[in-house]
mmCIF file of C-alpha atoms in Angstrom:
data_model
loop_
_atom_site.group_PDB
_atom_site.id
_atom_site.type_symbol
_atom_site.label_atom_id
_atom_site.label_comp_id
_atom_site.label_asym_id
_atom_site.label_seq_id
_atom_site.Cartn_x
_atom_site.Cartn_y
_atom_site.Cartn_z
ATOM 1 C CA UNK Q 239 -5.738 17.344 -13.101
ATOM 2 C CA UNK Q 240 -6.506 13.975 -14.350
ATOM 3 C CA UNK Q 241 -3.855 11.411 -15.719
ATOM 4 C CA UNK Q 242 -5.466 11.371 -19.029
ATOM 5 C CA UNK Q 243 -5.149 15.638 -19.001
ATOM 6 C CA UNK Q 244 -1.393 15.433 -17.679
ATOM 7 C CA UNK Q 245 -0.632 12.745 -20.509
ATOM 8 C CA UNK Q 246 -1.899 15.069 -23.296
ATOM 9 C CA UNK Q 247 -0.036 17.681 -21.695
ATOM 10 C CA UNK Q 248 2.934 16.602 -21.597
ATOM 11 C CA UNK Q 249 2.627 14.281 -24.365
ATOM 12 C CA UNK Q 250 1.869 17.417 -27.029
ATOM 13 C CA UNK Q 251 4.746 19.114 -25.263
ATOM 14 C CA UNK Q 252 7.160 16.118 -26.333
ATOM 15 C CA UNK Q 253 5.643 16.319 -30.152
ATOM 16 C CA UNK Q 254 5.983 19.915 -30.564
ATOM 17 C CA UNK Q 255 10.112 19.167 -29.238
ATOM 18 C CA UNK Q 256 8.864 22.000 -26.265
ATOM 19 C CA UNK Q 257 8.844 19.734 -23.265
ATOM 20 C CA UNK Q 258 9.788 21.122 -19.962
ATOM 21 C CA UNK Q 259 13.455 21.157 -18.264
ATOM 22 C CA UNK Q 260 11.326 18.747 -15.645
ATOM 23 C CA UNK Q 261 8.290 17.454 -14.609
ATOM 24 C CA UNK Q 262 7.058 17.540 -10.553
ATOM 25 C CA UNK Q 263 4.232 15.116 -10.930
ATOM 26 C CA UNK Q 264 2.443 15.495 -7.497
ATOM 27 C CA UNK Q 265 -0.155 12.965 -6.549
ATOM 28 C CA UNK Q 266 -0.924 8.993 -5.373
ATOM 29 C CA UNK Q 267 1.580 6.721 -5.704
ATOM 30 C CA UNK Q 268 -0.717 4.883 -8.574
ATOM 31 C CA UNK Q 269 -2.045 7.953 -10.375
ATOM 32 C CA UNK Q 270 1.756 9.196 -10.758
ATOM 33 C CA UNK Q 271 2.996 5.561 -11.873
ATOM 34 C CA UNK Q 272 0.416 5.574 -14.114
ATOM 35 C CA UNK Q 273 1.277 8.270 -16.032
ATOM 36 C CA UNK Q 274 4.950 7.890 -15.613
ATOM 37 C CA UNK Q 275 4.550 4.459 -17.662
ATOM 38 C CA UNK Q 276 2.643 6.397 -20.100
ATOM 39 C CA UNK Q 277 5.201 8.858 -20.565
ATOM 40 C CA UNK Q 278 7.504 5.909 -20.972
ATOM 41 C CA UNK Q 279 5.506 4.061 -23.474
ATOM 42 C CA UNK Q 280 5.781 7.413 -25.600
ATOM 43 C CA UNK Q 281 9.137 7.872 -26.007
ATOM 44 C CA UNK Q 282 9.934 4.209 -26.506
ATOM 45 C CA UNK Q 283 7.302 2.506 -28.194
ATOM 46 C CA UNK Q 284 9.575 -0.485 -29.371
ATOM 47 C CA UNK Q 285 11.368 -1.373 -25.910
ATOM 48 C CA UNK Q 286 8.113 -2.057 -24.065
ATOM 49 C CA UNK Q 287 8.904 -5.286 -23.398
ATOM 50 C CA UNK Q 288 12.355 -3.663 -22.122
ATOM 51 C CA UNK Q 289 10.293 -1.001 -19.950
ATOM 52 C CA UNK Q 290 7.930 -3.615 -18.304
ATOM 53 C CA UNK Q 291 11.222 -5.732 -17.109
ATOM 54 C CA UNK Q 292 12.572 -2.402 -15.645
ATOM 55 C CA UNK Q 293 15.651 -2.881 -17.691
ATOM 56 C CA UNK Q 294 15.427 -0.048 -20.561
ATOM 57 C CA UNK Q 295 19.173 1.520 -20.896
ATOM 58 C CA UNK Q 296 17.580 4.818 -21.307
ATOM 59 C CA UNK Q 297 15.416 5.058 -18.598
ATOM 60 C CA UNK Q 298 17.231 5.903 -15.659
ATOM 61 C CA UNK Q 299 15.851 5.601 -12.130
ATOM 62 C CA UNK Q 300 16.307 7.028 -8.372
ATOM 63 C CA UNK Q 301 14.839 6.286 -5.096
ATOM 64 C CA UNK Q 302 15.458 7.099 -1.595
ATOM 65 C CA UNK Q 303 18.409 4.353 0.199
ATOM 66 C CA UNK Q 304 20.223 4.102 3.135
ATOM 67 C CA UNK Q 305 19.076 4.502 7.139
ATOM 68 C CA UNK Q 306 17.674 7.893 6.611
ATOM 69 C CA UNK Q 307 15.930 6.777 3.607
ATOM 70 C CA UNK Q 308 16.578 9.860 0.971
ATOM 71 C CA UNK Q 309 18.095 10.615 -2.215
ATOM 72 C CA UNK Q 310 21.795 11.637 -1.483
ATOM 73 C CA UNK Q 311 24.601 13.567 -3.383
ATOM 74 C CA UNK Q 312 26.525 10.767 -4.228
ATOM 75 C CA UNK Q 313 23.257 8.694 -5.496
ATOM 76 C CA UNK Q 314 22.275 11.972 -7.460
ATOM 77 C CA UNK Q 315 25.784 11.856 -9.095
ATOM 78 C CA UNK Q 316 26.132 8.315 -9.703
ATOM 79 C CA UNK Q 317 22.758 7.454 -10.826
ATOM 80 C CA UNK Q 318 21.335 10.546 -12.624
ATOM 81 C CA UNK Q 319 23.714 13.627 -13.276
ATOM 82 C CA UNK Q 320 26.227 11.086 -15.127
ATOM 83 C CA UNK Q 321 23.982 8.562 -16.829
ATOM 84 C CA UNK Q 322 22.042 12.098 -18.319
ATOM 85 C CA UNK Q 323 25.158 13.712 -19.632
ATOM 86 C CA UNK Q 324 26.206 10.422 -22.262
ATOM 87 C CA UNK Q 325 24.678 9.466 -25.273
ATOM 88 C CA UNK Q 326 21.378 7.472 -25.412
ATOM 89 C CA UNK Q 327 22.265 4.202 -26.179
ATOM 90 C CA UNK Q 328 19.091 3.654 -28.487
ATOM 91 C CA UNK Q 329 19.548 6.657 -30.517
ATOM 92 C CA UNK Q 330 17.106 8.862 -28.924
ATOM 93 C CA UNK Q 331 15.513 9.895 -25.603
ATOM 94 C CA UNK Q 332 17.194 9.485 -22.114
ATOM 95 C CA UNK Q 333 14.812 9.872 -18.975
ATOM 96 C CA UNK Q 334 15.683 10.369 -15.191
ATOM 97 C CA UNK Q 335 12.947 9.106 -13.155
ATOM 98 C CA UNK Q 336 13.539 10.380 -9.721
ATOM 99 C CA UNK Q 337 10.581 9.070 -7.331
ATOM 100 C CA UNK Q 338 9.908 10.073 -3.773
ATOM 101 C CA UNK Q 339 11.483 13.599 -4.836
ATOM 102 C CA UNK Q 340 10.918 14.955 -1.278
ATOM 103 C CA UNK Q 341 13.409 12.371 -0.113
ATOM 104 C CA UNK Q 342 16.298 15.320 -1.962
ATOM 105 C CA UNK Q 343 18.237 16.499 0.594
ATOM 106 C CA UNK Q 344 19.742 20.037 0.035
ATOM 107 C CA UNK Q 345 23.011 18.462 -1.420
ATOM 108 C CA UNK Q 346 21.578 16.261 -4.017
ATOM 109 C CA UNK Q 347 18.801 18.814 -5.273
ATOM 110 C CA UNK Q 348 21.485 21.435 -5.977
ATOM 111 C CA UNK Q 349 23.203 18.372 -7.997
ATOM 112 C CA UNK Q 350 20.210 17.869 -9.774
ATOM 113 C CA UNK Q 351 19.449 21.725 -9.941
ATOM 114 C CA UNK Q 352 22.066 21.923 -12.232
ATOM 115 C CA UNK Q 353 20.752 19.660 -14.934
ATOM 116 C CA UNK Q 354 17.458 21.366 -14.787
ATOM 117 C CA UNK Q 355 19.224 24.462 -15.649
ATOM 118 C CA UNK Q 356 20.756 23.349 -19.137
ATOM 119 C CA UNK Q 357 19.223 19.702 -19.775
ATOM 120 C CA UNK Q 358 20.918 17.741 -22.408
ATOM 121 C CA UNK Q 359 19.353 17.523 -25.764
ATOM 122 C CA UNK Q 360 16.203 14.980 -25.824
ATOM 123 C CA UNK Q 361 16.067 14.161 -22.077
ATOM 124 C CA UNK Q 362 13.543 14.397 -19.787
ATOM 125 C CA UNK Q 363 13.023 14.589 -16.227
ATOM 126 C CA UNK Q 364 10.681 13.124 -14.050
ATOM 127 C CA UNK Q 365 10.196 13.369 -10.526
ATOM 128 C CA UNK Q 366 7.466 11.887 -8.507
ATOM 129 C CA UNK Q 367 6.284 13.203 -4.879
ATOM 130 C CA UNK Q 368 2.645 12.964 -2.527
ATOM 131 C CA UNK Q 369 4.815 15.637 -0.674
ATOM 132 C CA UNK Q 370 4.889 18.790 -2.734
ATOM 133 C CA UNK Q 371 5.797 21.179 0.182
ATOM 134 C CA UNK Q 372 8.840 18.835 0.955
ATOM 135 C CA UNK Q 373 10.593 19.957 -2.524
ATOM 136 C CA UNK Q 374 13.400 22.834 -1.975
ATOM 137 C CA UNK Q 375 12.016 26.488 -3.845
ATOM 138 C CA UNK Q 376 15.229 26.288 -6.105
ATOM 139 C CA UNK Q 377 13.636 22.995 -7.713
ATOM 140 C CA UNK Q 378 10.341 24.034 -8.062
ATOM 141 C CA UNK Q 379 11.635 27.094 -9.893
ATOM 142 C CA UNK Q 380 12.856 24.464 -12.732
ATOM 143 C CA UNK Q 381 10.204 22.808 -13.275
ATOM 144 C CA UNK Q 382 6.397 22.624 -14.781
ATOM 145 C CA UNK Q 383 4.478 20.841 -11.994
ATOM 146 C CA UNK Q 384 1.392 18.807 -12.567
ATOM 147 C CA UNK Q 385 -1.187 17.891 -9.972
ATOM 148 C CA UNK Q 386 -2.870 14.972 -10.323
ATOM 149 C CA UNK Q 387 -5.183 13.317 -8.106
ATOM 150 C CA UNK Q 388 -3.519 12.406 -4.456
ATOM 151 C CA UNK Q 389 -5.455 8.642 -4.018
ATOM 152 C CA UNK Q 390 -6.972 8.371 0.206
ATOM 153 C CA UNK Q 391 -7.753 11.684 1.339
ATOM 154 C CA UNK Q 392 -6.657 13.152 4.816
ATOM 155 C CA UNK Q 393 -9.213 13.175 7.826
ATOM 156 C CA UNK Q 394 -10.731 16.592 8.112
ATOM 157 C CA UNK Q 395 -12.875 18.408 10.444
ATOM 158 C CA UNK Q 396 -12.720 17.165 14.112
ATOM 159 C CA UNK Q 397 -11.647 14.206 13.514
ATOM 160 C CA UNK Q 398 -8.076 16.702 11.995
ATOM 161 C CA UNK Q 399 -9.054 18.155 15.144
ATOM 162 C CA UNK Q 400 -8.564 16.059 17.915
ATOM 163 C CA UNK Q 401 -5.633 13.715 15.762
ATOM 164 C CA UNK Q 402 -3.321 17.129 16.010
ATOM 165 C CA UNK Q 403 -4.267 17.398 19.474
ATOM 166 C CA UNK Q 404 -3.393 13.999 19.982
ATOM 167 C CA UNK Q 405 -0.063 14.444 18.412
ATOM 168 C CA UNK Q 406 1.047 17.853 19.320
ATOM 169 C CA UNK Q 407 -0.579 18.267 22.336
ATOM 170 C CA UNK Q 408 1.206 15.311 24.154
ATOM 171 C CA UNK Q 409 4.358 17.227 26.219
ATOM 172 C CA UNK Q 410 7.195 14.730 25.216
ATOM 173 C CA UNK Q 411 9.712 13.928 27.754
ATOM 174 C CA UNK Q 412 10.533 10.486 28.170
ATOM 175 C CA UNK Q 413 9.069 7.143 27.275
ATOM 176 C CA UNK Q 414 6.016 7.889 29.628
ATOM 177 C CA UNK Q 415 5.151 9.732 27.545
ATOM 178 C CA UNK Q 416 5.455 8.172 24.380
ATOM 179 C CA UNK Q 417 3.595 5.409 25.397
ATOM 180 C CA UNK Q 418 0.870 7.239 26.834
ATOM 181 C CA UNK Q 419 0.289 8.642 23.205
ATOM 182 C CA UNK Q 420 0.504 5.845 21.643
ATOM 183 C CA UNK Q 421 -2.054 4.697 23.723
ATOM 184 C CA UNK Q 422 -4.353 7.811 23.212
ATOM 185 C CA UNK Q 423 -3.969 7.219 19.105
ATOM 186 C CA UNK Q 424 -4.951 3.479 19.040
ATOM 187 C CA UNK Q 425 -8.118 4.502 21.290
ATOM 188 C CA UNK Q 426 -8.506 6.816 18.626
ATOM 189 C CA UNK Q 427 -8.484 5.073 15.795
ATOM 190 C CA UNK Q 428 -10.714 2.390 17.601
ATOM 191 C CA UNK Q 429 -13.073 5.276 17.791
ATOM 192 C CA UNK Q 430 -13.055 6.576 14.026
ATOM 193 C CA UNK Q 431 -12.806 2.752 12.714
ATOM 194 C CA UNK Q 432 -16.196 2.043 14.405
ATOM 195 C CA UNK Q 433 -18.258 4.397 12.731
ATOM 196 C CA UNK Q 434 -16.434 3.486 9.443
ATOM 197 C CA UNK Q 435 -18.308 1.920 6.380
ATOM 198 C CA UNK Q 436 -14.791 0.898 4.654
ATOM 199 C CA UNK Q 437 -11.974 0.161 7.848
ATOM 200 C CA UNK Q 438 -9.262 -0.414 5.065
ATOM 201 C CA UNK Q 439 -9.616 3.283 3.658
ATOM 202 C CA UNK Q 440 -10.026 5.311 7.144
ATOM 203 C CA UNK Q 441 -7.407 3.313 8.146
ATOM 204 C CA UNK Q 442 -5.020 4.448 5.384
ATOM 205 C CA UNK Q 443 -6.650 8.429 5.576
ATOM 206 C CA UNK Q 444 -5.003 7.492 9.350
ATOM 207 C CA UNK Q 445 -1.733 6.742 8.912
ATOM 208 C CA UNK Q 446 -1.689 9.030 5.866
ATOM 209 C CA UNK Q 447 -2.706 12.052 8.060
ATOM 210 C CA UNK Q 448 0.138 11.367 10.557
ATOM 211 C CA UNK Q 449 2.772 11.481 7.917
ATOM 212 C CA UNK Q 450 1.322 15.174 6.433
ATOM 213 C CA UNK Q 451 1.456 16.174 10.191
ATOM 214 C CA UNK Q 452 4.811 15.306 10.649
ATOM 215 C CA UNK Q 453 6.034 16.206 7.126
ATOM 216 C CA UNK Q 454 4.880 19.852 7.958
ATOM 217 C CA UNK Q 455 6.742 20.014 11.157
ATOM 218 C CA UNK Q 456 9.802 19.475 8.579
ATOM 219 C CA UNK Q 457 8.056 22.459 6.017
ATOM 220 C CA UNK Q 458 7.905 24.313 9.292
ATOM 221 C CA UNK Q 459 11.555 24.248 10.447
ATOM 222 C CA UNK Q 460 10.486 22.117 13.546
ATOM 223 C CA UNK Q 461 12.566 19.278 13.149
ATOM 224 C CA UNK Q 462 15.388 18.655 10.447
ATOM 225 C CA UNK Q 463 14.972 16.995 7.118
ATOM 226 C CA UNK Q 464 16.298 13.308 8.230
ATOM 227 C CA UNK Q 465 14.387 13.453 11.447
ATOM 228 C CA UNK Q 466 11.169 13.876 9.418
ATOM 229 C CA UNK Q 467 11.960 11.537 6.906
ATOM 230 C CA UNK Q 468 12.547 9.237 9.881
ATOM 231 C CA UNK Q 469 9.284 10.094 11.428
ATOM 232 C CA UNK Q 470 7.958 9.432 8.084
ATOM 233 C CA UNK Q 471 9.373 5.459 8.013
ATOM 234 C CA UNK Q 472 7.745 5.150 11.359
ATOM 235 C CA UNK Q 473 4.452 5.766 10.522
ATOM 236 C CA UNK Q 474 4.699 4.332 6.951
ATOM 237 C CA UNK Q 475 5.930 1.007 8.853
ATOM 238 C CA UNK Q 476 3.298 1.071 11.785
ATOM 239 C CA UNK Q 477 0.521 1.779 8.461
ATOM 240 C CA UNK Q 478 2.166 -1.800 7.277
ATOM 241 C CA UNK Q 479 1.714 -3.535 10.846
ATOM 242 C CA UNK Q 480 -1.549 -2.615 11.339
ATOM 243 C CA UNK Q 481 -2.366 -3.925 7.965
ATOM 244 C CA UNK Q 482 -1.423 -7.051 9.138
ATOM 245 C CA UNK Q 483 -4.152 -6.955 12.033
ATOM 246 C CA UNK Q 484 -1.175 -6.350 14.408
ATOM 247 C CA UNK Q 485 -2.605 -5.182 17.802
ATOM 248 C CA UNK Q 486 -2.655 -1.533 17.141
ATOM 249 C CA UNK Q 487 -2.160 0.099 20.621
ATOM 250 C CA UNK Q 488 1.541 -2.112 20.536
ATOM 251 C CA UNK Q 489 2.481 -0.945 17.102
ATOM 252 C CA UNK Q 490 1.182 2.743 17.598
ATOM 253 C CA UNK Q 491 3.335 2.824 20.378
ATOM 254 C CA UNK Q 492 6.149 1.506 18.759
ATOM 255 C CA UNK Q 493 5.980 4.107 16.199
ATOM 256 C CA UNK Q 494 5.880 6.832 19.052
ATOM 257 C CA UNK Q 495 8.961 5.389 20.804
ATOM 258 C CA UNK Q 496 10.968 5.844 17.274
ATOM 259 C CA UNK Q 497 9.829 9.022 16.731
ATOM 260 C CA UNK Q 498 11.473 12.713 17.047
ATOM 261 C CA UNK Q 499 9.396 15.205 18.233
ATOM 262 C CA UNK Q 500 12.275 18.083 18.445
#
C-alpha cells in the first residue's frame, strides 16, 4: 500500500470516530515517518509548530534504550501505559508512537497488550516496524496492520544464495572462525559492488539482507530475542562504517566477532 492509500485509510477511519485499537505500520523507515507525521498533522492541525519541535504534550513517543537496545517493561509503563491513561492536555487526542516495535520484548508487549484491549477514549496507537515477523501474535491480534512500501530491497536469487551460505554455512567455533567469515563477506561484497550501477544502494540491500537473516534466526527460535537484537546493532553499525569508506574486510569482521550465532 502506498502512503497516500494508508493516509486515507486511516484518516477516514479517524473522521467516522472508527479508528483502530492500533496501527502496525510496516515498511521503510521514511515511508512510515512519513505517514506517521501525516497522521500527526491530522489530529493536531494547530500545534504544528509544536509537532515539528518534537515537543507536542499529546504525542507521546517510545524507542528502543539501553545495551540490548529494546523497548522494556518499565519504559512501556513509564512512557506509554501512564501518559495514555490521563487526560489530553489540549482537549482532545492523545497518541503513543511506539517506533522500532520489534524492539518489544515479551514483558513490555503484554504491558502494552493491555491498552490495545480497552484504549482510552480518543487515543491512538502507533507503532512502527521494517520487522513485521519480530512482533509477538498477541499484538498483532490488536491491531489493523498496514503495509507500506519497505524502501532498499533485499538481494535475491544467487546472490540470497551464496550470502546465506556465507553466513550459515561458516561452522562457528572460535575467533578463527569469525574472522575467516568476515573475510569471505567483504570478498563478497567486493564481488556484488563491482557489477553494481548504484554502490550506495547494493550496499544498503547488503547490510539490509544480513539483518533479515539474522532477525529470522530470532522468528525461528535459533537464538533469543536480545541476542538478535544484538546481532541486529552489529550489522546496523558495520552498515554505518562502511558508509564511511571504512576498509570493509576490518569492519565486516568486527561485526562477526560481536556476533551470536547460538
Amino acid at each position: 500500500m502506498e502512503v497516500d492509500s494508508a493516509y486515507d485509510l486511516i484518516s477516514s477511519a479517524i473522521d467516522c470516530a472508527r479508528p483502530a485499537n492500533g496501527y502496525l505500520v510496516c515498511g521503510g523507515k521514511a515511508e512510515c515517518a512519513e505517514l506517521e507525521g501525516r497522521i500527526l498533522r491530522k489530529l493536531f492541525p494547530d500545534g504544528i509548530e509544536l509537532l515539528e519541535a518534537g515537543t507536542h504534550p499529546d504525542v507521546i513517543r517510545l524507542l528502543p534504550s539501553g545495551k540490548r537496545h529494546e523497548i522494556t517493561v518499565d519504559d512501556m509503563r513509564t512512557v506509554v501505559v501512564v501518559p495514555m491513561g490521563a487526560s489530553s492536555y489540549c482537549g482532545g487526542w492523545k497518541v503513543a508512537v511506539i517506533n522500532s516495535a520489534d524492539r518489544m520484548n515479551v514483558q513490555s508487549s503484554n504491558a502494552l497488550l493491555k491498552c490495545l484491549e480497552e484504549p482510552p477514549a480518543k487515543s491512538l496507537f502507533f507503532l512502527t516496524t521494517d520487522s513485521p515477523d519480530a512482533i509477538l501474535p498477541t499484538i498483532l491480534s490488536r491491531v489493523q496492520r498496514i503495509d507500506l512500501p519497505r524502501g532498499e530491497e533485499l538481494l535475491e536469487g544467487e546472490e540470497f544464495a551464496k550470502l546465506i551460505d556465507i553466513f550459515e554455512g561458516t561452522k562457528i567455533t572460535g575467533v578463527a572462525d569469525r574472522m575467516r567469515m568476515g573475510t569471505k563477506l567483504a570478498q563478497f561484497l567486493e564481488e556484488i559492488l563491482a557489477e553494481a550501477e548504484d554502490s550506495g544502494t547494493v550496499t544498503k540491500m547488503f547490510f539490509k539482507t544480513l539483518i533479515s537473516i539474522v532477525r529470522r534466526w530470532m522468528i525461528d527460535g535459533k537464538l533469543e530475542r536480545f541476542k538478535a537484537f544484538r546481532n541486529v546493532d552489529a550489522v546496523e553499525d558495520a552498515a554505518k562504517q562502511c558508509s564511511m569508506s571504512i576498509n570493509k574486510e576490518a569492519v565486516l569482521c568486527h561485526m562477526a566477532d560481536r556476533m551470536f550465532f547460538s
